XYZ file of C-alpha atoms in Angstrom:
395
model
C 11.213 -43.606 -38.353
C 9.707 -44.306 -34.931
C 12.900 -43.289 -33.119
C 13.068 -40.087 -35.150
C 9.470 -39.252 -34.203
C 10.194 -39.931 -30.513
C 13.270 -37.701 -30.644
C 11.204 -34.977 -32.325
C 8.525 -35.163 -29.634
C 11.174 -35.196 -26.912
C 12.833 -32.132 -28.425
C 9.459 -30.362 -28.614
C 8.793 -31.034 -24.934
C 12.292 -29.819 -24.052
C 11.847 -26.589 -26.021
C 8.383 -26.017 -24.573
C 9.614 -26.546 -21.016
C 12.662 -24.350 -21.556
C 10.597 -21.509 -23.040
C 8.074 -21.722 -20.197
C 10.803 -21.708 -17.544
C 12.611 -18.815 -19.213
C 9.371 -16.826 -19.476
C 8.614 -17.354 -15.789
C 12.165 -16.306 -14.909
C 11.811 -13.123 -16.976
C 8.515 -12.297 -15.254
C 10.123 -12.721 -11.824
C 13.120 -10.567 -12.829
C 10.782 -7.867 -14.178
C 8.699 -7.985 -10.997
C 11.705 -7.511 -8.708
C 13.257 -4.867 -11.004
C 10.148 -2.694 -11.019
C 9.607 -3.160 -7.288
C 13.194 -2.276 -6.335
C 12.838 1.201 -7.815
C 10.619 2.283 -4.927
C 13.598 2.648 -2.603
C 15.235 5.080 -5.036
C 12.188 7.350 -4.993
C 12.023 10.444 -2.768
C 9.620 10.529 0.160
C 8.194 13.854 -1.015
C 6.399 13.946 -4.353
C 8.961 13.974 -7.142
C 9.591 17.394 -8.699
C 8.555 19.294 -5.575
C 10.388 20.817 -2.634
C 9.491 20.886 1.040
C 11.285 23.708 2.837
C 11.312 25.542 6.180
C 12.889 28.682 7.557
C 16.684 28.563 7.864
C 16.487 29.016 11.658
C 14.139 26.063 12.130
C 16.014 23.260 13.974
C 13.896 20.533 12.331
C 15.907 18.836 9.560
C 13.599 16.019 8.506
C 9.979 14.977 8.678
C 8.697 11.454 8.067
C 5.867 10.975 5.541
C 3.412 10.396 8.413
C 4.508 13.632 10.111
C 4.217 15.553 6.848
C 0.676 14.275 6.351
C -0.286 15.198 9.929
C 1.197 18.694 9.484
C -0.615 19.407 6.218
C -3.848 17.918 7.580
C -3.377 20.199 10.629
C -3.311 17.383 13.173
C 0.096 18.750 14.217
C 0.058 22.538 14.576
C 3.170 23.374 16.616
C 6.846 22.748 15.823
C 7.373 21.706 19.429
C 5.549 18.453 18.660
C 8.207 17.707 16.033
C 11.252 18.545 18.126
C 11.426 22.208 17.125
C 10.666 25.495 18.850
C 7.412 26.313 20.578
C 6.017 28.006 17.500
C 2.866 27.642 15.442
C 3.275 25.890 12.083
C 2.351 27.926 9.026
C 1.439 25.535 6.221
C 2.113 26.975 2.771
C 1.085 25.360 -0.491
C 2.007 26.780 -3.872
C -1.662 27.523 -4.547
C -1.617 29.878 -1.510
C 0.824 32.265 -3.228
C -1.880 34.735 -4.420
C -2.868 35.198 -0.760
C 0.531 36.785 -0.080
C 1.384 38.605 -3.319
C -0.491 40.322 -6.122
C -0.329 39.264 -9.745
C 1.909 42.237 -10.515
C 4.361 41.223 -7.811
C 4.506 37.673 -9.167
C 4.917 38.769 -12.779
C 2.891 38.017 -15.859
C 4.942 34.875 -16.554
C 5.650 34.116 -12.874
C 9.218 35.285 -13.346
C 9.308 36.800 -9.848
C 7.884 33.745 -8.087
C 11.265 32.267 -6.999
C 12.305 35.540 -5.332
C 8.928 35.964 -3.641
C 9.012 32.390 -2.327
C 12.524 33.026 -1.060
C 11.385 36.199 0.641
C 8.311 34.572 2.224
C 10.217 31.587 3.654
C 12.949 33.867 5.023
C 10.535 36.138 6.913
C 8.148 33.470 8.302
C 9.940 31.470 11.048
C 7.159 28.873 11.425
C 6.544 28.206 7.752
C 6.668 24.830 5.998
C 6.407 25.397 2.252
C 5.573 22.910 -0.495
C 6.192 24.139 -4.040
C 7.507 22.977 -7.442
C 11.263 22.570 -7.609
C 11.442 24.756 -10.732
C 10.529 27.796 -8.603
C 13.353 27.306 -6.145
C 15.651 30.363 -6.282
C 19.348 29.932 -7.050
C 20.241 31.775 -3.839
C 17.596 29.973 -1.814
C 17.651 31.185 1.794
C 15.405 28.514 3.300
C 16.240 24.979 4.378
C 15.097 22.064 2.221
C 13.990 19.126 4.368
C 12.898 16.876 1.498
C 15.061 14.632 -0.655
C 15.370 11.549 1.550
C 14.631 8.238 -0.160
C 11.869 5.861 0.856
C 13.323 3.300 3.256
C 12.512 -0.439 3.310
C 11.569 -0.095 6.984
C 8.963 2.536 6.094
C 7.340 0.137 3.629
C 7.598 -3.068 5.661
C 6.675 -1.462 8.978
C 4.349 1.278 7.729
C 0.960 1.398 9.433
C -0.799 3.492 6.757
C -1.433 3.163 3.035
C -2.055 6.565 1.411
C -0.410 6.339 -2.030
C -1.962 9.555 -3.339
C -1.380 11.741 -0.278
C 0.326 15.073 -0.947
C 2.966 16.223 -0.417
C 4.348 12.853 0.794
C 2.643 9.588 -0.219
C 2.672 6.830 2.400
C 3.272 3.218 1.421
C 2.781 1.026 4.478
C 2.486 -2.748 4.047
C 1.089 -3.643 7.475
C -2.655 -2.862 6.979
C -2.737 -4.682 3.632
C -0.808 -7.694 4.939
C -2.997 -7.974 8.039
C -6.135 -7.678 5.910
C -4.877 -10.437 3.603
C -3.978 -12.768 6.472
C -7.211 -12.083 8.369
C -9.431 -12.859 5.389
C -7.372 -15.887 4.308
C -7.095 -17.474 7.759
C -10.794 -16.870 8.373
C -11.627 -18.570 5.071
C -9.569 -21.643 5.945
C -11.076 -21.880 9.458
C -14.532 -21.876 7.863
C -13.743 -24.087 4.858
C -11.558 -26.736 6.510
C -14.219 -28.507 8.645
C -16.739 -28.575 5.786
C -14.164 -29.583 3.192
C -12.723 -32.356 5.346
C -16.189 -33.656 6.219
C -17.254 -33.828 2.554
C -13.936 -35.464 1.589
C -14.395 -38.162 4.268
C -17.975 -38.755 3.155
C -17.039 -39.111 -0.515
C -13.969 -41.266 0.106
C -15.268 -43.643 2.790
C -19.030 -43.451 3.232
C -20.810 -42.530 -0.003
C -21.615 -45.277 -2.484
C -20.255 -45.107 -6.012
C -23.465 -43.636 -7.438
C -23.498 -40.658 -5.048
C -19.733 -40.200 -5.410
C -19.969 -40.115 -9.198
C -22.708 -37.509 -8.892
C -21.043 -35.272 -6.305
C -17.506 -35.263 -7.685
C -18.305 -33.524 -11.039
C -20.531 -31.006 -9.249
C -17.758 -30.081 -6.787
C -15.174 -29.845 -9.548
C -17.580 -27.658 -11.504
C -17.606 -25.173 -8.616
C -13.879 -24.613 -9.177
C -14.600 -23.460 -12.730
C -17.016 -20.675 -11.782
C -15.390 -17.238 -12.383
C -14.386 -15.417 -9.221
C -16.380 -12.333 -10.229
C -19.539 -14.476 -10.068
C -18.671 -15.506 -6.508
C -18.031 -11.851 -5.721
C -21.370 -10.780 -7.161
C -23.131 -13.512 -5.199
C -21.378 -12.354 -2.039
C -22.247 -8.715 -2.678
C -25.920 -9.399 -3.381
C -26.619 -12.197 -0.884
C -23.946 -12.599 1.794
C -23.141 -8.933 2.496
C -26.774 -7.817 3.190
C -27.346 -10.977 5.228
C -24.309 -10.296 7.439
C -25.244 -6.643 7.888
C -28.799 -7.492 8.923
C -28.037 -10.565 11.055
C -25.184 -8.975 13.012
C -26.615 -5.417 13.020
C -23.464 -3.912 11.502
C -23.094 -0.435 9.920
C -21.863 -2.095 6.713
C -21.829 -5.683 5.536
C -18.616 -5.403 3.514
C -16.270 -6.852 6.110
C -13.413 -9.317 6.522
C -16.008 -11.885 7.595
C -17.868 -11.512 4.292
C -14.602 -11.952 2.408
C -13.781 -15.068 4.436
C -17.185 -16.621 3.713
C -16.862 -16.033 -0.041
C -13.275 -17.314 -0.092
C -14.281 -20.351 1.966
C -16.841 -21.269 -0.691
C -14.209 -20.766 -3.400
C -11.578 -22.827 -1.560
C -13.899 -25.790 -0.848
C -13.492 -27.526 -4.258
C -9.684 -27.545 -3.964
C -9.737 -28.817 -0.374
C -12.359 -31.501 -1.048
C -10.783 -32.804 -4.256
C -7.194 -33.041 -2.983
C -8.168 -34.429 0.445
C -10.547 -37.004 -1.052
C -7.924 -38.204 -3.528
C -5.406 -38.528 -0.665
C -7.851 -40.582 1.448
C -8.659 -42.932 -1.418
C -4.977 -43.886 -1.680
C -5.138 -45.565 1.730
C -4.392 -49.271 1.094
C -7.473 -51.458 1.351
C -5.521 -53.990 3.403
C -4.935 -51.436 6.176
C -8.642 -50.633 6.438
C -9.651 -54.290 6.377
C -7.088 -55.100 9.068
C -8.506 -52.352 11.282
C -12.062 -53.623 10.811
C -10.926 -57.200 11.441
C -9.473 -56.152 14.802
C -12.908 -54.927 15.862
C -12.684 -51.212 15.038
C -15.805 -49.485 13.789
C -15.906 -47.648 10.454
C -15.520 -44.275 12.192
C -12.620 -45.537 14.281
C -10.954 -46.815 11.115
C -11.396 -43.429 9.453
C -10.021 -41.591 12.490
C -7.184 -43.995 13.393
C -6.113 -45.282 9.964
C -7.361 -43.287 6.970
C -6.728 -39.764 8.238
C -3.238 -40.482 9.689
C -2.201 -42.241 6.470
C -3.435 -39.418 4.241
C -2.461 -36.527 6.552
C 0.160 -35.230 4.109
C -2.430 -34.993 1.335
C -4.957 -33.371 3.659
C -2.370 -30.813 4.784
C -1.490 -30.125 1.153
C -5.178 -29.512 0.456
C -5.327 -27.000 3.298
C -2.222 -25.172 2.109
C -3.530 -25.082 -1.467
C -6.784 -23.671 -0.140
C -4.834 -20.959 1.696
C -2.972 -20.208 -1.532
C -6.253 -19.810 -3.383
C -7.563 -17.497 -0.670
C -4.434 -15.333 -0.505
C -4.234 -14.819 -4.261
C -7.906 -14.099 -4.904
C -8.679 -10.622 -6.227
C -12.099 -9.767 -7.646
C -14.332 -11.554 -5.148
C -12.443 -10.047 -2.195
C -12.434 -6.594 -3.768
C -16.212 -6.683 -4.065
C -17.171 -7.816 -0.551
C -14.515 -6.637 1.944
C -15.167 -2.884 1.861
C -11.783 -2.016 0.310
C -10.575 0.006 3.312
C -6.784 0.121 3.760
C -6.794 0.314 7.556
C -5.406 -1.917 10.287
C -8.331 -4.164 11.291
C -9.241 -4.421 14.957
C -12.194 -6.755 14.421
C -13.281 -9.523 12.070
C -16.388 -7.452 11.317
C -14.688 -4.372 9.855
C -13.885 -3.421 6.256
C -10.383 -4.419 5.151
C -8.278 -4.424 1.998
C -6.066 -7.262 0.818
C -2.852 -7.109 -1.216
C -4.342 -8.559 -4.444
C -7.358 -6.248 -4.201
C -5.064 -3.232 -3.767
C -3.055 -4.134 -6.854
C -6.206 -4.664 -8.920
C -7.849 -1.436 -7.739
C -4.879 0.925 -8.052
C -2.581 -0.312 -10.812
C -4.677 1.260 -13.567
C -4.446 4.688 -11.896
C -0.747 4.607 -10.966
C 1.549 6.504 -13.395
C 3.939 4.031 -15.022
C 7.395 4.210 -13.471
C 6.282 6.352 -10.518
C 6.606 5.542 -6.831
C 2.980 4.395 -6.582
C 3.487 2.057 -9.555
C 6.655 0.640 -8.006
C 4.970 0.208 -4.607
C 2.257 -1.921 -6.222
C 4.917 -4.083 -7.837
C 6.546 -4.443 -4.426
C 3.199 -5.659 -3.079
C 3.312 -8.194 -5.897
C 6.746 -9.302 -4.689
C 5.368 -9.811 -1.155
C 2.475 -11.831 -2.561
C 4.899 -13.846 -4.702
C 7.071 -14.651 -1.669
C 4.042 -15.741 0.365
C 2.837 -17.969 -2.465
C 6.351 -19.354 -2.968
C 6.578 -20.206 0.717
C 3.227 -22.000 0.523
C 4.335 -23.936 -2.570
C 7.550 -25.028 -0.846
C 5.496 -26.062 2.177
C 3.173 -28.137 -0.033
C 6.127 -29.900 -1.654
C 7.713 -30.590 1.725
C 4.505 -31.944 3.247
C 3.705 -34.048 0.168
C 7.110 -35.687 0.369
C 6.468 -36.727 3.981
C 3.974 -39.574 3.739
C 3.108 -40.980 7.127
C 2.508 -44.708 7.013
């Protein structure tokens, strides 16, 4: 009976582990499948056409160039490799400015011919209109239709997912914002976390240790939105006033909040690693005449360095993956940061802020999933690093 029960429990654990592993695998496959669709999406908004006059030598515009043209930062075709001619920007909503309602028809049946006529007679025009109104004998030159390239996503310097007529999905500002906030958090949290871990493991008596340890572990259970609210109400105004900044929602504010959130993980893991140092090694060091601080510096820390490094990497992982707290205190500005005291936007915050507004299956939706893939790869790399470091125990 006992063997049967053990086999039953063993089978239950096997099924549970298999189901969990299979579920995780399905999630990863779904993530990569949804993300990969971005590179099959057109650069110009789907269902629309971007066209120029047939005589225009320009054959393609990048999404950044299209945005600059329609925002009138670029006003001459010469700047784009064309003739020295002024650009005439035409949107479909501008059609009544060129033709009367009678000329367009009550049911817009004459619109394709009128668009054809307008593009043919205006040499500097760049027209953006629905594909359904493209005439069968179209006399212009369509310069849209190219697919979004991986290089445009990975090397893109702008993130404008709702820009018309060509959305821009650039990873660089979001990645830099994520790294800036995360690295800043670790630089702030590491000295404090290591100091508290050393105190609890080697200096504090059992009474103080038993009091501090539950309190520190309790900090890890506080919801991130509470940390974010605390940062928004207390830290952000304090930073703005103390540093005389236009706004307090900056990368520095995000780093401070994340540092507080990462402290419990760093302290707990580092303290546990230090307490595994054999008592005989510490007593031998003291017997040779070393002070307590010399023993900590020369014996305890070198012995537990793999655990301390794992604590740091886990803290970085917590900082990189955090969403709500960062979203609330960093200003949520998708720009390339030039200072630690500017608003930024991180990858998790972007996904949280925009996924609810992105049409399912569209390019914006797929771009957010691709950001999830980047975040997954970063986290995977950190996890592999933790496993590698943990397996290297320095004695």
